[in-house]
Tab-separated table of N, CA and C in Angstrom:
chain	number	residue	atom	x	y	z
A	108	UNK	N	96.558	77.936	94.000
A	108	UNK	CA	97.301	79.060	94.520
A	108	UNK	C	98.733	78.601	94.810
A	109	UNK	N	99.695	79.467	94.448
A	109	UNK	CA	101.105	79.150	94.671
A	109	UNK	C	101.876	80.405	95.066
A	110	UNK	N	102.985	80.187	95.745
A	110	UNK	CA	103.869	81.293	96.093
A	110	UNK	C	104.327	81.984	94.804
A	111	UNK	N	104.364	83.311	94.843
A	111	UNK	CA	104.799	84.075	93.682
A	111	UNK	C	103.669	84.518	92.778
A	112	UNK	N	102.464	84.028	93.037
A	112	UNK	CA	101.326	84.504	92.249
A	112	UNK	C	100.891	85.869	92.755
A	113	UNK	N	100.422	86.696	91.831
A	113	UNK	CA	99.780	87.952	92.190
A	113	UNK	C	98.291	87.720	91.983
A	114	UNK	N	97.520	87.912	93.046
A	114	UNK	CA	96.079	87.676	93.010
A	114	UNK	C	95.349	88.865	93.623
A	115	UNK	N	94.066	88.961	93.315
A	115	UNK	CA	93.229	89.981	93.929
A	115	UNK	C	92.913	89.570	95.361
A	116	UNK	N	92.820	90.560	96.254
A	116	UNK	CA	92.396	90.310	97.624
A	116	UNK	C	91.440	91.416	98.028
A	117	UNK	N	90.331	91.019	98.627
A	117	UNK	CA	89.335	91.996	99.067
A	117	UNK	C	89.588	92.325	100.540
A	118	UNK	N	90.265	93.452	100.768
A	118	UNK	CA	90.519	93.913	102.127
A	118	UNK	C	89.227	94.448	102.735
A	119	UNK	N	89.190	94.508	104.023
A	119	UNK	CA	88.022	95.074	104.711
A	119	UNK	C	88.058	96.602	104.577
A	120	UNK	N	86.872	97.245	104.570
A	120	UNK	CA	86.828	98.705	104.502
A	120	UNK	C	87.610	99.299	105.674
A	121	UNK	N	88.248	100.437	105.517
A	121	UNK	CA	88.122	101.369	104.400
A	121	UNK	C	89.034	101.053	103.224
A	122	UNK	N	89.818	99.978	103.304
A	122	UNK	CA	90.681	99.630	102.178
A	122	UNK	C	89.828	99.081	101.043
A	123	UNK	N	90.458	98.617	99.998
A	123	UNK	CA	89.758	98.198	98.792
A	123	UNK	C	90.319	96.885	98.282
A	124	UNK	N	89.750	96.413	97.202
A	124	UNK	CA	90.312	95.242	96.542
A	124	UNK	C	91.607	95.672	95.870
A	125	UNK	N	92.659	94.887	96.110
A	125	UNK	CA	93.945	95.224	95.508
A	125	UNK	C	94.735	93.950	95.269
A	126	UNK	N	95.745	94.024	94.402
A	126	UNK	CA	96.597	92.856	94.179
A	126	UNK	C	97.488	92.590	95.392
A	127	UNK	N	97.763	91.312	95.608
A	127	UNK	CA	98.711	90.894	96.636
A	127	UNK	C	99.601	89.803	96.054
A	128	UNK	N	100.817	89.702	96.571
A	128	UNK	CA	101.728	88.624	96.195
A	128	UNK	C	101.644	87.550	97.276
A	129	UNK	N	101.429	86.309	96.870
A	129	UNK	CA	101.384	85.190	97.807
A	129	UNK	C	102.816	84.884	98.256
A	130	UNK	N	103.050	84.878	99.580
A	130	UNK	CA	104.381	84.633	100.135
A	130	UNK	C	104.499	83.288	100.857
A	131	UNK	N	103.387	82.728	101.282
A	131	UNK	CA	103.423	81.454	102.010
A	131	UNK	C	104.051	80.369	101.148
A	132	UNK	N	104.856	79.511	101.766
A	132	UNK	CA	105.523	78.432	101.023
A	132	UNK	C	104.486	77.463	100.456
A	133	UNK	N	104.767	76.950	99.280
A	133	UNK	CA	103.834	76.069	98.571
A	133	UNK	C	103.449	74.839	99.384
A	134	UNK	N	104.388	74.269	100.119
A	134	UNK	CA	104.109	73.035	100.858
A	134	UNK	C	103.070	73.223	101.957
A	135	UNK	N	102.815	74.460	102.381
A	135	UNK	CA	101.852	74.725	103.448
A	135	UNK	C	100.505	75.218	102.933
A	136	UNK	N	100.442	75.669	101.703
A	136	UNK	CA	99.235	76.335	101.210
A	136	UNK	C	97.975	75.480	101.286
A	137	UNK	N	98.065	74.197	101.011
A	137	UNK	CA	96.875	73.343	101.021
A	137	UNK	C	96.351	73.065	102.425
A	138	UNK	N	97.122	73.380	103.443
A	138	UNK	CA	96.756	73.033	104.809
A	138	UNK	C	96.339	74.233	105.655
A	139	UNK	N	96.443	75.423	105.114
A	139	UNK	CA	96.194	76.638	105.888
A	139	UNK	C	94.928	77.357	105.444
A	140	UNK	N	94.205	77.911	106.409
A	140	UNK	CA	93.050	78.747	106.102
A	140	UNK	C	93.442	80.195	105.897
A	141	UNK	N	94.676	80.518	106.280
A	141	UNK	CA	95.205	81.867	106.105
A	141	UNK	C	96.552	81.777	105.411
A	142	UNK	N	96.870	82.804	104.645
A	142	UNK	CA	98.144	82.843	103.931
A	142	UNK	C	98.794	84.212	104.130
A	143	UNK	N	100.102	84.242	104.013
A	143	UNK	CA	100.844	85.488	104.152
A	143	UNK	C	101.018	86.118	102.777
A	144	UNK	N	100.707	87.413	102.709
A	144	UNK	CA	100.747	88.137	101.438
A	144	UNK	C	101.435	89.483	101.632
A	145	UNK	N	101.867	90.056	100.510
A	145	UNK	CA	102.378	91.427	100.487
A	145	UNK	C	101.517	92.216	99.511
A	146	UNK	N	100.990	93.357	99.927
A	146	UNK	CA	100.154	94.138	99.028
A	146	UNK	C	100.961	94.788	97.905
A	147	UNK	N	100.288	94.992	96.791
A	147	UNK	CA	100.865	95.692	95.644
A	147	UNK	C	100.191	97.054	95.583
A	148	UNK	N	100.986	98.093	95.418
A	148	UNK	CA	100.468	99.454	95.440
A	148	UNK	C	100.927	100.242	94.217
A	149	UNK	N	100.122	101.213	93.837
A	149	UNK	CA	100.517	102.095	92.733
A	149	UNK	C	101.430	103.216	93.224
A	150	UNK	N	101.561	103.358	94.549
A	150	UNK	CA	102.465	104.347	95.125
A	150	UNK	C	103.868	103.747	95.172
A	151	UNK	N	104.736	104.253	94.332
A	151	UNK	CA	106.099	103.734	94.239
A	151	UNK	C	107.032	104.712	94.938
A	152	UNK	N	107.681	104.246	96.007
A	152	UNK	CA	108.554	105.111	96.801
A	152	UNK	C	110.026	104.879	96.506
A	153	UNK	N	110.341	103.825	95.745
A	153	UNK	CA	111.727	103.501	95.389
A	153	UNK	C	112.608	103.363	96.634
A	154	UNK	N	112.145	102.500	97.557
A	154	UNK	CA	112.887	102.237	98.787
A	154	UNK	C	113.228	100.744	98.851
A	155	UNK	N	114.163	100.347	99.708
A	155	UNK	CA	114.630	98.950	99.728
A	155	UNK	C	113.575	97.913	100.107
A	156	UNK	N	112.463	98.347	100.694
A	156	UNK	CA	111.417	97.401	101.090
A	156	UNK	C	110.328	97.259	100.032
A	157	UNK	N	110.586	97.763	98.848
A	157	UNK	CA	109.656	97.628	97.726
A	157	UNK	C	110.345	96.939	96.557
A	158	UNK	N	109.531	96.261	95.758
A	158	UNK	CA	110.006	95.681	94.505
A	158	UNK	C	109.094	96.206	93.407
A	159	UNK	N	109.683	96.911	92.453
A	159	UNK	CA	108.908	97.491	91.358
A	159	UNK	C	108.431	96.398	90.405
A	160	UNK	N	107.191	96.548	89.947
A	160	UNK	CA	106.593	95.663	88.946
A	160	UNK	C	106.011	96.521	87.840
A	161	UNK	N	105.780	95.910	86.694
A	161	UNK	CA	105.176	96.627	85.576
A	161	UNK	C	104.638	95.670	84.543
A	162	UNK	N	104.312	96.197	83.373
A	162	UNK	CA	103.760	95.359	82.304
A	162	UNK	C	104.640	94.164	81.932
A	163	UNK	N	105.955	94.306	82.027
A	163	UNK	CA	106.830	93.171	81.698
A	163	UNK	C	106.690	92.027	82.709
A	164	UNK	N	106.109	92.323	83.874
A	164	UNK	CA	105.857	91.311	84.903
A	164	UNK	C	104.416	90.804	84.860
A	165	UNK	N	103.644	91.285	83.891
A	165	UNK	CA	102.252	90.873	83.783
A	165	UNK	C	101.273	91.769	84.511
A	166	UNK	N	101.760	92.897	85.017
A	166	UNK	CA	100.885	93.847	85.707
A	166	UNK	C	100.383	94.884	84.707
A	167	UNK	N	99.168	95.396	84.913
A	167	UNK	CA	98.612	96.350	83.952
A	167	UNK	C	99.270	97.725	83.975
A	168	UNK	N	99.970	98.052	85.070
A	168	UNK	CA	100.602	99.369	85.194
A	168	UNK	C	101.822	99.254	86.096
A	169	UNK	N	102.612	100.308	86.141
A	169	UNK	CA	103.755	100.356	87.051
A	169	UNK	C	103.230	100.360	88.486
A	170	UNK	N	103.847	99.567	89.344
A	170	UNK	CA	103.411	99.443	90.723
A	170	UNK	C	104.562	98.865	91.536
A	171	UNK	N	104.320	98.580	92.819
A	171	UNK	CA	105.374	98.028	93.671
A	171	UNK	C	104.784	97.077	94.697
A	172	UNK	N	105.519	96.006	94.975
A	172	UNK	CA	105.192	95.123	96.092
A	172	UNK	C	105.727	95.802	97.342
A	173	UNK	N	104.872	95.990	98.339
A	173	UNK	CA	105.252	96.696	99.557
A	173	UNK	C	105.505	95.679	100.672
A	174	UNK	N	106.773	95.409	100.959
A	174	UNK	CA	107.127	94.422	101.975
A	174	UNK	C	107.111	94.989	103.384
A	175	UNK	N	106.825	96.284	103.545
A	175	UNK	CA	106.632	96.864	104.873
A	175	UNK	C	105.259	96.522	105.436
A	176	UNK	N	104.346	96.068	104.586
A	176	UNK	CA	102.963	95.817	105.015
A	176	UNK	C	102.534	94.377	104.791
A	177	UNK	N	103.438	93.446	105.018
A	177	UNK	CA	103.115	92.023	104.913
A	177	UNK	C	102.065	91.689	105.971
A	178	UNK	N	101.096	90.866	105.590
A	178	UNK	CA	100.080	90.442	106.549
A	178	UNK	C	99.569	89.049	106.228
A	179	UNK	N	98.992	88.418	107.232
A	179	UNK	CA	98.381	87.112	107.057
A	179	UNK	C	96.884	87.335	106.925
A	180	UNK	N	96.303	86.777	105.860
A	180	UNK	CA	94.912	87.060	105.513
A	180	UNK	C	94.144	85.764	105.275
A	181	UNK	N	92.835	85.885	105.259
A	181	UNK	CA	91.967	84.740	105.005
A	181	UNK	C	92.104	84.263	103.568
A	182	UNK	N	92.358	82.989	103.419
A	182	UNK	CA	92.456	82.386	102.091
A	182	UNK	C	91.142	82.562	101.318
A	183	UNK	N	90.023	82.554	102.044
A	183	UNK	CA	88.704	82.654	101.414
A	183	UNK	C	88.488	83.988	100.703
A	184	UNK	N	89.221	85.022	101.084
A	184	UNK	CA	89.045	86.349	100.479
A	184	UNK	C	89.986	86.597	99.302
A	185	UNK	N	90.824	85.612	98.995
A	185	UNK	CA	91.754	85.754	97.876
A	185	UNK	C	91.032	85.401	96.585
A	186	UNK	N	91.187	86.269	95.590
A	186	UNK	CA	90.470	86.115	94.331
A	186	UNK	C	91.337	85.636	93.185
A	187	UNK	N	90.954	86.093	92.006
A	187	UNK	CA	91.527	85.611	90.763
A	187	UNK	C	92.989	85.958	90.543
A	188	UNK	N	93.596	85.141	89.712
A	188	UNK	CA	95.006	85.288	89.349
A	188	UNK	C	95.203	86.467	88.400
A	189	UNK	N	96.224	87.273	88.682
A	189	UNK	CA	96.607	88.374	87.794
A	189	UNK	C	97.826	87.963	86.976
A	190	UNK	N	98.866	87.483	87.657
A	190	UNK	CA	100.094	87.053	86.984
A	190	UNK	C	100.908	86.189	87.940
A	191	UNK	N	101.968	85.607	87.433
A	191	UNK	CA	102.914	84.842	88.252
A	191	UNK	C	104.282	85.499	88.098
A	192	UNK	N	104.895	85.843	89.216
A	192	UNK	CA	106.194	86.515	89.176
A	192	UNK	C	107.303	85.505	88.921
A	193	UNK	N	108.299	85.911	88.136
A	193	UNK	CA	109.387	84.983	87.810
A	193	UNK	C	110.383	84.881	88.970
A	194	UNK	N	111.309	83.959	88.838
A	194	UNK	CA	112.280	83.664	89.895
A	194	UNK	C	113.112	84.881	90.270
A	195	UNK	N	113.533	85.674	89.288
A	195	UNK	CA	114.343	86.861	89.588
A	195	UNK	C	113.563	87.874	90.421
A	196	UNK	N	112.303	88.075	90.078
A	196	UNK	CA	111.479	89.023	90.840
A	196	UNK	C	111.260	88.491	92.256
A	197	UNK	N	110.991	87.190	92.391
A	197	UNK	CA	110.783	86.622	93.723
A	197	UNK	C	112.063	86.665	94.561
A	198	UNK	N	113.219	86.593	93.932
A	198	UNK	CA	114.483	86.762	94.654
A	198	UNK	C	114.580	88.187	95.190
A	199	UNK	N	114.151	89.160	94.396
A	199	UNK	CA	114.127	90.554	94.846
A	199	UNK	C	113.115	90.736	95.979
A	200	UNK	N	111.958	90.071	95.881
A	200	UNK	CA	110.952	90.120	96.948
A	200	UNK	C	111.551	89.560	98.242
A	201	UNK	N	112.246	88.447	98.139
A	201	UNK	CA	112.899	87.840	99.310
A	201	UNK	C	113.872	88.827	99.957
A	202	UNK	N	114.702	89.477	99.151
A	202	UNK	CA	115.656	90.442	99.680
A	202	UNK	C	114.975	91.617	100.354
A	203	UNK	N	113.911	92.120	99.742
A	203	UNK	CA	113.178	93.250	100.319
A	203	UNK	C	112.486	92.848	101.620
A	204	UNK	N	111.989	91.610	101.677
A	204	UNK	CA	111.354	91.126	102.904
A	204	UNK	C	112.384	90.987	104.025
A	205	UNK	N	113.536	90.435	103.717
A	205	UNK	CA	114.600	90.330	104.721
A	205	UNK	C	115.004	91.709	105.235
A	206	UNK	N	115.089	92.687	104.334
A	206	UNK	CA	115.420	94.056	104.727
A	206	UNK	C	114.319	94.629	105.621
A	207	UNK	N	113.055	94.439	105.229
A	207	UNK	CA	111.926	94.978	105.991
A	207	UNK	C	111.878	94.413	107.407
A	208	UNK	N	112.284	93.154	107.566
A	208	UNK	CA	112.254	92.512	108.881
A	208	UNK	C	113.537	92.715	109.679
A	209	UNK	N	114.502	93.425	109.091
A	209	UNK	CA	115.737	93.732	109.791
A	209	UNK	C	116.773	92.625	109.768
A	210	UNK	N	116.629	91.680	108.832
A	210	UNK	CA	117.603	90.596	108.716
A	210	UNK	C	118.670	90.872	107.672
A	211	UNK	N	118.575	91.986	107.002
A	211	UNK	CA	119.563	92.371	105.986
A	211	UNK	C	119.728	93.886	106.039
A	212	UNK	N	120.971	94.328	105.983
A	212	UNK	CA	121.244	95.773	106.035
A	212	UNK	C	121.204	96.371	104.649
């Protein structure tokens, strides 16, 4: 598992299994039982706290990383790899996360 990977995560009911982007820094991943992720949703709102993804990013459909709903989750519930986001997309994720947390206007 590495930062920038999109993997399946099995959320607790009533939510469902959905893709998440791994946000935790690589140097910490081997030492933590929990990791910080951002969910990927098919609901695209085109707002500054989202990053659009699609087939060119290795996703099966148009979707968005939702940085308003970042959470720390159990590493044990993280599943298979879907794709790995490139540096440009992760730079956009970083910007959206900073905006979501109020560190960027």
